[in-house]
PDB file of C-alpha atoms in Angstrom:
ATOM      1  CA  UNK A  22      18.184  12.383 -50.499  1.00  0.00           C
ATOM      2  CA  UNK A  23      15.713  11.023 -48.352  1.00  0.00           C
ATOM      3  CA  UNK A  24      13.182  13.413 -45.986  1.00  0.00           C
ATOM      4  CA  UNK A  25      11.312  12.359 -43.030  1.00  0.00           C
ATOM      5  CA  UNK A  26       8.623  10.392 -43.463  1.00  0.00           C
ATOM      6  CA  UNK A  27       5.656  13.045 -41.906  1.00  0.00           C
ATOM      7  CA  UNK A  28       6.923  15.996 -44.101  1.00  0.00           C
ATOM      8  CA  UNK A  29       6.786  13.669 -47.048  1.00  0.00           C
ATOM      9  CA  UNK A  30       2.306  12.508 -45.552  1.00  0.00           C
ATOM     10  CA  UNK A  31       2.022  16.516 -45.487  1.00  0.00           C
ATOM     11  CA  UNK A  32       3.399  17.447 -48.413  1.00  0.00           C
ATOM     12  CA  UNK A  33       1.209  14.963 -50.449  1.00  0.00           C
ATOM     13  CA  UNK A  34      -2.216  16.359 -48.701  1.00  0.00           C
ATOM     14  CA  UNK A  35      -2.713  14.026 -45.556  1.00  0.00           C
ATOM     15  CA  UNK A  36      -3.152  16.289 -43.028  1.00  0.00           C
ATOM     16  CA  UNK A  37      -0.181  17.959 -41.756  1.00  0.00           C
ATOM     17  CA  UNK A  38       2.185  16.796 -39.540  1.00  0.00           C
ATOM     18  CA  UNK A  39       1.681  16.340 -35.839  1.00  0.00           C
ATOM     19  CA  UNK A  40      -1.487  14.332 -37.314  1.00  0.00           C
ATOM     20  CA  UNK A  41       0.485  12.395 -39.979  1.00  0.00           C
ATOM     21  CA  UNK A  42       2.993  11.710 -36.716  1.00  0.00           C
ATOM     22  CA  UNK A  43       0.104  10.576 -34.801  1.00  0.00           C
ATOM     23  CA  UNK A  44      -1.316   7.846 -38.337  1.00  0.00           C
ATOM     24  CA  UNK A  45       2.680   6.839 -37.407  1.00  0.00           C
ATOM     25  CA  UNK A  46       2.556   6.131 -34.276  1.00  0.00           C
ATOM     26  CA  UNK A  47      -0.741   4.395 -34.648  1.00  0.00           C
ATOM     27  CA  UNK A  48       1.291   2.063 -36.593  1.00  0.00           C
ATOM     28  CA  UNK A  49      -1.512   2.980 -39.576  1.00  0.00           C
ATOM     29  CA  UNK A  50       1.537   3.680 -42.304  1.00  0.00           C
ATOM     30  CA  UNK A  51       3.722   1.405 -44.223  1.00  0.00           C
ATOM     31  CA  UNK A  52       7.086   1.796 -46.150  1.00  0.00           C
ATOM     32  CA  UNK A  53       7.902  -0.437 -48.759  1.00  0.00           C
ATOM     33  CA  UNK A  54       6.069  -3.031 -47.405  1.00  0.00           C
ATOM     34  CA  UNK A  55       6.949  -2.779 -43.322  1.00  0.00           C
ATOM     35  CA  UNK A  56       5.252  -0.520 -40.672  1.00  0.00           C
ATOM     36  CA  UNK A  57       6.392   3.016 -40.790  1.00  0.00           C
ATOM     37  CA  UNK A  58       8.165   3.397 -37.254  1.00  0.00           C
ATOM     38  CA  UNK A  59       8.048   7.877 -36.030  1.00  0.00           C
ATOM     39  CA  UNK A  60      11.301   8.939 -37.456  1.00  0.00           C
ATOM     40  CA  UNK A  61      12.106   7.414 -40.642  1.00  0.00           C
ATOM     41  CA  UNK A  62      13.583   8.564 -43.111  1.00  0.00           C
ATOM     42  CA  UNK A  63      12.186   7.929 -46.622  1.00  0.00           C
ATOM     43  CA  UNK A  64      13.898   8.770 -50.419  1.00  0.00           C
ATOM     44  CA  UNK A  65      11.670   9.769 -53.104  1.00  0.00           C
ATOM     45  CA  UNK A  66      10.839   6.011 -54.682  1.00  0.00           C
ATOM     46  CA  UNK A  67       9.420   4.431 -51.561  1.00  0.00           C
ATOM     47  CA  UNK A  68       6.169   3.114 -51.498  1.00  0.00           C
ATOM     48  CA  UNK A  69       3.819   4.621 -49.412  1.00  0.00           C
ATOM     49  CA  UNK A  70       0.402   3.934 -47.579  1.00  0.00           C
ATOM     50  CA  UNK A  71      -1.238   4.130 -45.239  1.00  0.00           C
ATOM     51  CA  UNK A  72      -4.639   2.033 -44.173  1.00  0.00           C
ATOM     52  CA  UNK A  73      -3.331   0.036 -46.923  1.00  0.00           C
ATOM     53  CA  UNK A  74      -3.714   3.078 -49.502  1.00  0.00           C
ATOM     54  CA  UNK A  75      -1.047   3.748 -52.249  1.00  0.00           C
ATOM     55  CA  UNK A  76       0.250   7.291 -50.964  1.00  0.00           C
ATOM     56  CA  UNK A  77       1.132   9.636 -54.594  1.00  0.00           C
ATOM     57  CA  UNK A  78       3.937  11.565 -53.350  1.00  0.00           C
ATOM     58  CA  UNK A  79       5.278  14.001 -54.966  1.00  0.00           C
ATOM     59  CA  UNK A  80       8.911  16.107 -54.639  1.00  0.00           C
ATOM     60  CA  UNK A  81       8.743  19.442 -53.816  1.00  0.00           C
ATOM     61  CA  UNK A  82       9.273  21.658 -56.467  1.00  0.00           C
ATOM     62  CA  UNK A  83       6.448  19.552 -58.361  1.00  0.00           C
ATOM     63  CA  UNK A  84       3.922  21.059 -55.720  1.00  0.00           C
ATOM     64  CA  UNK A  85       2.433  24.497 -56.125  1.00  0.00           C
ATOM     65  CA  UNK A  86       1.252  25.251 -52.525  1.00  0.00           C
ATOM     66  CA  UNK A  87      -2.474  27.394 -52.101  1.00  0.00           C
ATOM     67  CA  UNK A  88      -4.430  28.681 -49.371  1.00  0.00           C
ATOM     68  CA  UNK A  89      -8.426  29.401 -49.451  1.00  0.00           C
ATOM     69  CA  UNK A  90      -9.431  31.562 -46.753  1.00  0.00           C
ATOM     70  CA  UNK A  91     -12.873  30.374 -45.624  1.00  0.00           C
ATOM     71  CA  UNK A  92     -15.653  32.696 -44.004  1.00  0.00           C
ATOM     72  CA  UNK A  93     -17.276  29.575 -40.863  1.00  0.00           C
ATOM     73  CA  UNK A  94     -20.014  30.072 -40.129  1.00  0.00           C
ATOM     74  CA  UNK A  95     -21.550  29.219 -36.350  1.00  0.00           C
ATOM     75  CA  UNK A  96     -22.550  25.532 -35.913  1.00  0.00           C
ATOM     76  CA  UNK A  97     -19.896  24.424 -38.324  1.00  0.00           C
ATOM     77  CA  UNK A  98     -17.151  21.185 -36.231  1.00  0.00           C
ATOM     78  CA  UNK A  99     -13.620  21.841 -37.072  1.00  0.00           C
ATOM     79  CA  UNK A 100     -13.151  18.318 -37.948  1.00  0.00           C
ATOM     80  CA  UNK A 101     -13.325  16.070 -41.221  1.00  0.00           C
ATOM     81  CA  UNK A 102     -15.696  13.258 -40.144  1.00  0.00           C
ATOM     82  CA  UNK A 103     -18.314  14.336 -37.678  1.00  0.00           C
ATOM     83  CA  UNK A 104     -19.654  11.186 -34.976  1.00  0.00           C
ATOM     84  CA  UNK A 105     -23.243  13.179 -35.137  1.00  0.00           C
ATOM     85  CA  UNK A 106     -23.768  14.102 -38.241  1.00  0.00           C
ATOM     86  CA  UNK A 107     -22.821  18.085 -38.062  1.00  0.00           C
ATOM     87  CA  UNK A 108     -22.096  19.799 -40.952  1.00  0.00           C
ATOM     88  CA  UNK A 109     -18.169  20.827 -40.647  1.00  0.00           C
ATOM     89  CA  UNK A 110     -15.936  22.888 -42.344  1.00  0.00           C
ATOM     90  CA  UNK A 111     -14.592  20.279 -44.740  1.00  0.00           C
ATOM     91  CA  UNK A 112     -17.814  20.251 -46.944  1.00  0.00           C
ATOM     92  CA  UNK A 113     -18.439  22.718 -49.118  1.00  0.00           C
ATOM     93  CA  UNK A 114     -15.033  23.196 -50.273  1.00  0.00           C
ATOM     94  CA  UNK A 115     -13.468  22.837 -53.405  1.00  0.00           C
ATOM     95  CA  UNK A 116     -12.768  19.624 -54.345  1.00  0.00           C
ATOM     96  CA  UNK A 117      -8.931  18.542 -55.605  1.00  0.00           C
ATOM     97  CA  UNK A 118      -7.424  15.386 -57.838  1.00  0.00           C
ATOM     98  CA  UNK A 119      -3.967  14.875 -56.443  1.00  0.00           C
ATOM     99  CA  UNK A 120      -3.812  16.932 -53.171  1.00  0.00           C
ATOM    100  CA  UNK A 121      -6.397  17.947 -50.241  1.00  0.00           C
ATOM    101  CA  UNK A 122      -7.238  20.971 -47.588  1.00  0.00           C
ATOM    102  CA  UNK A 123      -5.466  21.143 -44.225  1.00  0.00           C
ATOM    103  CA  UNK A 124      -7.339  23.233 -42.084  1.00  0.00           C
ATOM    104  CA  UNK A 125      -5.123  26.168 -40.477  1.00  0.00           C
ATOM    105  CA  UNK A 126      -5.448  25.243 -36.219  1.00  0.00           C
ATOM    106  CA  UNK A 127      -9.273  25.187 -35.202  1.00  0.00           C
ATOM    107  CA  UNK A 128     -12.191  27.384 -34.112  1.00  0.00           C
ATOM    108  CA  UNK A 129     -14.743  26.207 -31.964  1.00  0.00           C
ATOM    109  CA  UNK A 130     -17.989  24.723 -33.125  1.00  0.00           C
ATOM    110  CA  UNK A 131     -19.955  28.595 -32.326  1.00  0.00           C
ATOM    111  CA  UNK A 132     -17.279  30.656 -33.373  1.00  0.00           C
ATOM    112  CA  UNK A 133     -17.118  32.121 -36.785  1.00  0.00           C
ATOM    113  CA  UNK A 134     -14.649  33.917 -39.211  1.00  0.00           C
ATOM    114  CA  UNK A 135     -11.521  33.612 -41.181  1.00  0.00           C
ATOM    115  CA  UNK A 136      -9.973  29.430 -41.541  1.00  0.00           C
ATOM    116  CA  UNK A 137      -7.303  29.329 -43.605  1.00  0.00           C
ATOM    117  CA  UNK A 138      -6.950  26.573 -45.792  1.00  0.00           C
ATOM    118  CA  UNK A 139      -4.029  25.074 -47.273  1.00  0.00           C
ATOM    119  CA  UNK A 140      -2.594  22.132 -49.632  1.00  0.00           C
ATOM    120  CA  UNK A 141       0.624  22.878 -48.123  1.00  0.00           C
ATOM    121  CA  UNK A 142       0.835  20.063 -45.091  1.00  0.00           C
ATOM    122  CA  UNK A 143       4.281  22.060 -43.972  1.00  0.00           C
ATOM    123  CA  UNK A 144       3.400  25.510 -44.066  1.00  0.00           C
ATOM    124  CA  UNK A 145       0.045  24.221 -42.230  1.00  0.00           C
ATOM    125  CA  UNK A 146       1.940  23.237 -39.105  1.00  0.00           C
ATOM    126  CA  UNK A 147       4.668  25.926 -39.259  1.00  0.00           C
ATOM    127  CA  UNK A 148       1.399  28.075 -39.092  1.00  0.00           C
ATOM    128  CA  UNK A 149       0.294  26.676 -35.607  1.00  0.00           C
ATOM    129  CA  UNK A 150       3.346  26.562 -34.020  1.00  0.00           C
ATOM    130  CA  UNK A 151       3.198  28.537 -31.316  1.00  0.00           C
ATOM    131  CA  UNK A 152       7.361  29.557 -31.248  1.00  0.00           C
ATOM    132  CA  UNK A 153       6.260  31.235 -34.560  1.00  0.00           C
ATOM    133  CA  UNK A 154       4.083  34.087 -32.759  1.00  0.00           C
ATOM    134  CA  UNK A 155       1.689  34.633 -36.367  1.00  0.00           C
ATOM    135  CA  UNK A 156      -0.561  37.406 -34.673  1.00  0.00           C
ATOM    136  CA  UNK A 157      -4.486  36.641 -34.455  1.00  0.00           C
ATOM    137  CA  UNK A 158      -7.090  38.861 -34.355  1.00  0.00           C
ATOM    138  CA  UNK A 159     -10.617  38.304 -33.276  1.00  0.00           C
ATOM    139  CA  UNK A 160     -13.728  40.437 -33.166  1.00  0.00           C
ATOM    140  CA  UNK A 161     -15.263  39.536 -29.230  1.00  0.00           C
ATOM    141  CA  UNK A 162     -19.068  40.471 -27.855  1.00  0.00           C
ATOM    142  CA  UNK A 163     -18.974  40.112 -23.951  1.00  0.00           C
ATOM    143  CA  UNK A 164     -21.888  41.063 -21.598  1.00  0.00           C
ATOM    144  CA  UNK A 165     -21.221  42.054 -18.071  1.00  0.00           C
ATOM    145  CA  UNK A 166     -19.632  45.348 -16.700  1.00  0.00           C
ATOM    146  CA  UNK A 167     -16.172  46.045 -18.021  1.00  0.00           C
ATOM    147  CA  UNK A 168     -12.967  47.718 -16.403  1.00  0.00           C
ATOM    148  CA  UNK A 169     -10.590  49.153 -17.070  1.00  0.00           C
ATOM    149  CA  UNK A 170      -8.527  47.440 -14.204  1.00  0.00           C
ATOM    150  CA  UNK A 171     -10.220  44.064 -15.949  1.00  0.00           C
ATOM    151  CA  UNK A 172      -8.355  44.784 -19.804  1.00  0.00           C
ATOM    152  CA  UNK A 173      -5.155  46.037 -17.722  1.00  0.00           C
ATOM    153  CA  UNK A 174      -5.196  42.233 -16.541  1.00  0.00           C
ATOM    154  CA  UNK A 175      -6.451  40.964 -19.451  1.00  0.00           C
ATOM    155  CA  UNK A 176      -2.603  43.140 -20.748  1.00  0.00           C
ATOM    156  CA  UNK A 177      -0.956  42.297 -18.162  1.00  0.00           C
ATOM    157  CA  UNK A 178      -1.724  38.267 -18.479  1.00  0.00           C
ATOM    158  CA  UNK A 179      -3.664  36.088 -16.035  1.00  0.00           C
ATOM    159  CA  UNK A 180      -3.552  32.690 -14.714  1.00  0.00           C
ATOM    160  CA  UNK A 181      -5.425  29.695 -17.010  1.00  0.00           C
ATOM    161  CA  UNK A 182      -5.248  26.087 -16.068  1.00  0.00           C
ATOM    162  CA  UNK A 183      -2.929  25.365 -19.467  1.00  0.00           C
ATOM    163  CA  UNK A 184      -0.854  28.396 -17.881  1.00  0.00           C
ATOM    164  CA  UNK A 185      -0.945  31.876 -18.593  1.00  0.00           C
ATOM    165  CA  UNK A 186      -1.840  34.053 -21.320  1.00  0.00           C
ATOM    166  CA  UNK A 187      -3.218  37.548 -22.843  1.00  0.00           C
ATOM    167  CA  UNK A 188      -4.155  39.479 -25.191  1.00  0.00           C
ATOM    168  CA  UNK A 189      -1.757  41.202 -27.312  1.00  0.00           C
ATOM    169  CA  UNK A 190      -4.205  44.250 -27.706  1.00  0.00           C
ATOM    170  CA  UNK A 191      -6.940  45.200 -26.741  1.00  0.00           C
ATOM    171  CA  UNK A 192      -9.277  48.166 -28.683  1.00  0.00           C
ATOM    172  CA  UNK A 193     -13.440  48.730 -27.463  1.00  0.00           C
ATOM    173  CA  UNK A 194     -15.408  48.748 -30.546  1.00  0.00           C
ATOM    174  CA  UNK A 195     -18.856  49.484 -29.707  1.00  0.00           C
ATOM    175  CA  UNK A 196     -21.541  48.319 -28.572  1.00  0.00           C
ATOM    176  CA  UNK A 197     -24.777  48.987 -26.506  1.00  0.00           C
ATOM    177  CA  UNK A 198     -25.436  48.281 -22.362  1.00  0.00           C
ATOM    178  CA  UNK A 199     -23.319  45.415 -20.035  1.00  0.00           C
ATOM    179  CA  UNK A 200     -22.546  44.269 -24.471  1.00  0.00           C
ATOM    180  CA  UNK A 201     -20.043  45.404 -25.749  1.00  0.00           C
ATOM    181  CA  UNK A 202     -17.357  44.409 -28.970  1.00  0.00           C
ATOM    182  CA  UNK A 203     -13.908  44.740 -28.967  1.00  0.00           C
ATOM    183  CA  UNK A 204     -11.105  43.997 -30.695  1.00  0.00           C
ATOM    184  CA  UNK A 205      -8.205  41.746 -29.360  1.00  0.00           C
ATOM    185  CA  UNK A 206      -5.259  40.282 -30.768  1.00  0.00           C
ATOM    186  CA  UNK A 207      -2.960  36.949 -29.854  1.00  0.00           C
ATOM    187  CA  UNK A 208      -0.469  34.870 -31.329  1.00  0.00           C
ATOM    188  CA  UNK A 209      -0.975  31.781 -29.488  1.00  0.00           C
ATOM    189  CA  UNK A 210      -4.083  29.137 -30.992  1.00  0.00           C
ATOM    190  CA  UNK A 211      -4.869  27.467 -27.248  1.00  0.00           C
ATOM    191  CA  UNK A 212      -8.133  26.009 -27.214  1.00  0.00           C
ATOM    192  CA  UNK A 213     -10.517  28.288 -26.854  1.00  0.00           C
ATOM    193  CA  UNK A 214      -8.047  30.664 -24.888  1.00  0.00           C
ATOM    194  CA  UNK A 215     -10.297  34.295 -25.702  1.00  0.00           C
ATOM    195  CA  UNK A 216     -13.147  32.436 -24.227  1.00  0.00           C
ATOM    196  CA  UNK A 217     -11.081  31.438 -21.061  1.00  0.00           C
ATOM    197  CA  UNK A 218      -9.386  35.166 -20.814  1.00  0.00           C
ATOM    198  CA  UNK A 219     -12.851  36.506 -21.050  1.00  0.00           C
ATOM    199  CA  UNK A 220     -14.985  34.189 -18.419  1.00  0.00           C
ATOM    200  CA  UNK A 221     -11.369  35.278 -16.137  1.00  0.00           C
ATOM    201  CA  UNK A 222     -12.738  37.796 -15.436  1.00  0.00           C
ATOM    202  CA  UNK A 223     -16.615  36.977 -15.384  1.00  0.00           C
ATOM    203  CA  UNK A 224     -18.405  38.553 -18.254  1.00  0.00           C
ATOM    204  CA  UNK A 225     -19.899  36.339 -21.197  1.00  0.00           C
ATOM    205  CA  UNK A 226     -18.899  35.577 -24.120  1.00  0.00           C
ATOM    206  CA  UNK A 227     -22.132  36.179 -26.301  1.00  0.00           C
ATOM    207  CA  UNK A 228     -19.976  36.243 -29.764  1.00  0.00           C
ATOM    208  CA  UNK A 229     -16.729  35.246 -31.579  1.00  0.00           C
ATOM    209  CA  UNK A 230     -15.889  35.958 -34.826  1.00  0.00           C
ATOM    210  CA  UNK A 231     -12.379  35.958 -36.211  1.00  0.00           C
ATOM    211  CA  UNK A 232     -11.317  38.852 -38.610  1.00  0.00           C
ATOM    212  CA  UNK A 233      -7.481  38.370 -39.517  1.00  0.00           C
ATOM    213  CA  UNK A 234      -4.819  36.284 -39.411  1.00  0.00           C
ATOM    214  CA  UNK A 235      -1.044  37.559 -39.967  1.00  0.00           C
ATOM    215  CA  UNK A 236      -2.065  40.310 -42.162  1.00  0.00           C
ATOM    216  CA  UNK A 237      -4.716  38.392 -44.310  1.00  0.00           C
ATOM    217  CA  UNK A 238      -8.654  39.069 -43.088  1.00  0.00           C
ATOM    218  CA  UNK A 239     -11.665  38.571 -43.342  1.00  0.00           C
ATOM    219  CA  UNK A 240     -13.048  40.006 -46.997  1.00  0.00           C
ATOM    220  CA  UNK A 241     -16.427  41.189 -45.947  1.00  0.00           C
ATOM    221  CA  UNK A 242     -17.450  40.649 -49.524  1.00  0.00           C
ATOM    222  CA  UNK A 243     -17.125  36.316 -48.687  1.00  0.00           C
ATOM    223  CA  UNK A 244     -20.817  34.966 -47.510  1.00  0.00           C
ATOM    224  CA  UNK A 245     -20.637  32.465 -44.393  1.00  0.00           C
ATOM    225  CA  UNK A 246     -20.371  29.077 -46.143  1.00  0.00           C
ATOM    226  CA  UNK A 247     -18.539  30.991 -49.172  1.00  0.00           C
ATOM    227  CA  UNK A 248     -14.278  31.196 -49.527  1.00  0.00           C
ATOM    228  CA  UNK A 249     -11.076  33.107 -51.617  1.00  0.00           C
ATOM    229  CA  UNK A 250      -8.691  31.377 -52.786  1.00  0.00           C
ATOM    230  CA  UNK A 251      -5.481  33.669 -51.639  1.00  0.00           C
ATOM    231  CA  UNK A 252      -3.763  34.795 -54.947  1.00  0.00           C
ATOM    232  CA  UNK A 253       0.237  34.220 -55.424  1.00  0.00           C
ATOM    233  CA  UNK A 254       1.347  37.615 -53.785  1.00  0.00           C
ATOM    234  CA  UNK A 255      -0.924  36.638 -50.550  1.00  0.00           C
ATOM    235  CA  UNK A 256       0.879  32.627 -50.505  1.00  0.00           C
ATOM    236  CA  UNK A 257       4.170  34.540 -50.597  1.00  0.00           C
ATOM    237  CA  UNK A 258       3.406  36.913 -47.547  1.00  0.00           C
ATOM    238  CA  UNK A 259       2.162  33.899 -44.791  1.00  0.00           C
ATOM    239  CA  UNK A 260       5.216  31.323 -46.384  1.00  0.00           C
ATOM    240  CA  UNK A 261       7.444  33.882 -45.057  1.00  0.00           C
ATOM    241  CA  UNK A 262       6.235  34.776 -41.965  1.00  0.00           C
ATOM    242  CA  UNK A 263       7.083  31.176 -41.156  1.00  0.00           C
ATOM    243  CA  UNK A 264      10.309  30.789 -43.107  1.00  0.00           C
ATOM    244  CA  UNK A 265       9.361  29.005 -45.790  1.00  0.00           C
ATOM    245  CA  UNK A 266      10.557  29.899 -49.990  1.00  0.00           C
ATOM    246  CA  UNK A 267       8.630  31.656 -51.698  1.00  0.00           C
ATOM    247  CA  UNK A 268       5.955  29.952 -53.962  1.00  0.00           C
ATOM    248  CA  UNK A 269       6.624  30.700 -57.744  1.00  0.00           C
ATOM    249  CA  UNK A 270       3.073  29.652 -59.712  1.00  0.00           C
ATOM    250  CA  UNK A 271      -0.440  29.295 -58.555  1.00  0.00           C
ATOM    251  CA  UNK A 272      -3.063  28.214 -59.709  1.00  0.00           C
ATOM    252  CA  UNK A 273      -4.927  30.880 -58.837  1.00  0.00           C
ATOM    253  CA  UNK A 274      -4.009  33.765 -61.798  1.00  0.00           C
ATOM    254  CA  UNK A 275      -4.919  30.721 -64.332  1.00  0.00           C
ATOM    255  CA  UNK A 276      -8.327  30.138 -62.686  1.00  0.00           C
ATOM    256  CA  UNK A 277      -9.218  33.748 -62.920  1.00  0.00           C
ATOM    257  CA  UNK A 278      -8.223  34.931 -65.659  1.00  0.00           C
ATOM    258  CA  UNK A 279     -11.327  35.985 -67.224  1.00  0.00           C
ATOM    259  CA  UNK A 280     -15.092  37.689 -66.256  1.00  0.00           C
ATOM    260  CA  UNK A 281     -16.416  33.792 -67.168  1.00  0.00           C
ATOM    261  CA  UNK A 282     -14.247  31.657 -65.069  1.00  0.00           C
ATOM    262  CA  UNK A 283     -15.056  34.928 -62.172  1.00  0.00           C
ATOM    263  CA  UNK A 284     -18.589  34.240 -62.381  1.00  0.00           C
ATOM    264  CA  UNK A 285     -18.745  30.300 -62.267  1.00  0.00           C
ATOM    265  CA  UNK A 286     -16.303  30.697 -58.895  1.00  0.00           C
ATOM    266  CA  UNK A 287     -18.888  32.865 -57.728  1.00  0.00           C
ATOM    267  CA  UNK A 288     -21.789  30.271 -58.624  1.00  0.00           C
ATOM    268  CA  UNK A 289     -19.728  27.802 -56.122  1.00  0.00           C
ATOM    269  CA  UNK A 290     -19.734  30.013 -53.978  1.00  0.00           C
ATOM    270  CA  UNK A 291     -23.361  30.272 -53.525  1.00  0.00           C
ATOM    271  CA  UNK A 292     -24.083  27.216 -54.240  1.00  0.00           C
ATOM    272  CA  UNK A 293     -22.122  25.887 -51.603  1.00  0.00           C
ATOM    273  CA  UNK A 294     -23.776  28.363 -49.313  1.00  0.00           C
ATOM    274  CA  UNK A 295     -27.654  26.816 -50.050  1.00  0.00           C
ATOM    275  CA  UNK A 296     -26.192  23.639 -49.208  1.00  0.00           C
ATOM    276  CA  UNK A 297     -25.301  25.002 -45.746  1.00  0.00           C
ATOM    277  CA  UNK A 298     -28.924  26.977 -45.057  1.00  0.00           C
ATOM    278  CA  UNK A 299     -30.000  23.992 -46.523  1.00  0.00           C
ATOM    279  CA  UNK A 300     -27.925  22.222 -43.386  1.00  0.00           C
ATOM    280  CA  UNK A 301     -28.384  24.290 -41.195  1.00  0.00           C
ATOM    281  CA  UNK A 302     -32.198  24.037 -42.001  1.00  0.00           C
ATOM    282  CA  UNK A 303     -33.088  20.935 -41.469  1.00  0.00           C
ATOM    283  CA  UNK A 304     -30.700  20.131 -37.565  1.00  0.00           C
ATOM    284  CA  UNK A 305     -32.705  23.709 -36.045  1.00  0.00           C
ATOM    285  CA  UNK A 306     -30.089  25.161 -33.398  1.00  0.00           C
ATOM    286  CA  UNK A 307     -30.103  26.871 -30.216  1.00  0.00           C
ATOM    287  CA  UNK A 308     -29.939  30.452 -31.351  1.00  0.00           C
ATOM    288  CA  UNK A 309     -28.566  32.923 -28.524  1.00  0.00           C
ATOM    289  CA  UNK A 310     -31.795  35.581 -27.216  1.00  0.00           C
ATOM    290  CA  UNK A 311     -29.019  38.519 -27.578  1.00  0.00           C
ATOM    291  CA  UNK A 312     -29.023  41.691 -29.528  1.00  0.00           C
ATOM    292  CA  UNK A 313     -27.192  40.450 -32.456  1.00  0.00           C
ATOM    293  CA  UNK A 314     -24.981  43.952 -33.811  1.00  0.00           C
ATOM    294  CA  UNK A 315     -22.107  42.752 -36.169  1.00  0.00           C
ATOM    295  CA  UNK A 316     -19.213  44.057 -35.389  1.00  0.00           C
ATOM    296  CA  UNK A 317     -17.525  47.151 -36.840  1.00  0.00           C
ATOM    297  CA  UNK A 318     -13.866  46.026 -37.630  1.00  0.00           C
ATOM    298  CA  UNK A 319     -11.517  47.070 -39.644  1.00  0.00           C
ATOM    299  CA  UNK A 320     -10.121  45.463 -42.941  1.00  0.00           C
ATOM    300  CA  UNK A 321      -7.668  45.889 -45.302  1.00  0.00           C
ATOM    301  CA  UNK A 322      -6.805  45.043 -48.661  1.00  0.00           C
ATOM    302  CA  UNK A 323      -4.479  42.131 -49.127  1.00  0.00           C
ATOM    303  CA  UNK A 324      -4.511  41.775 -52.252  1.00  0.00           C
ATOM    304  CA  UNK A 325      -7.753  38.617 -52.036  1.00  0.00           C
ATOM    305  CA  UNK A 326     -11.218  41.344 -52.365  1.00  0.00           C
ATOM    306  CA  UNK A 327     -11.343  43.727 -50.057  1.00  0.00           C
ATOM    307  CA  UNK A 328      -9.042  42.139 -46.948  1.00  0.00           C
TER     308      UNK A 328
END
């Protein structure tokens, strides 16, 4: 049975379907020696190459979907390779042998918090697609005078340069003086949407952190630059959100069976975080002079530690 070429490439871990469509359009993919075009379908035994390198493909039933919850620090780029040599979100992720991590959406360089990665390009594509309306929650600190009229406009909707946008919910979360914390939710992933919404009301966002994606929350036990692989129930929760069939296997339960393995993973994360700090020390970046009080957001257990 044939499948769309971009879907096969995404499942093989080469990126999201959207990224694979761009590769095909650019003429960088061949099938059985011929340059592929967008819309091509391939059989299971087809020889597929990207930039001349053979792609190892697998049938859908042979793949095990894996998902990481990553605590992105400020200052990291959501790209695989940065031409300026800045740290990226892929630098410290655990290495894979026959797949690669695909980011579910992006956070801009000055935004921290929860970023999901998966080995399943189809899952990444669906979670990012606006039609599924997966809710994201952010803790945001704004500087300026906040009025109830402003909040009402942000709930009702304001016109941005790329269309109408709004917050589904806005909840005050403390603060002092003109520095106020709010928890906001929306179901879109437009570029810098949270910042642009607040800036439309002529106030400045001085801190922004994503704390939840769907019902998966940022585990307070994960240090900045660290990660936690989601267990099978959480993977299947995400798959169910976007109408994908449940997985029956998980690498996590096998890898985390035993105290020594858990200690090994914790040590791996500590080394990754240390590398992040070393890299940040080599290239100092401007830091905000405003007070850095952390948000007081509640999190719920989603089966990945204290989430």
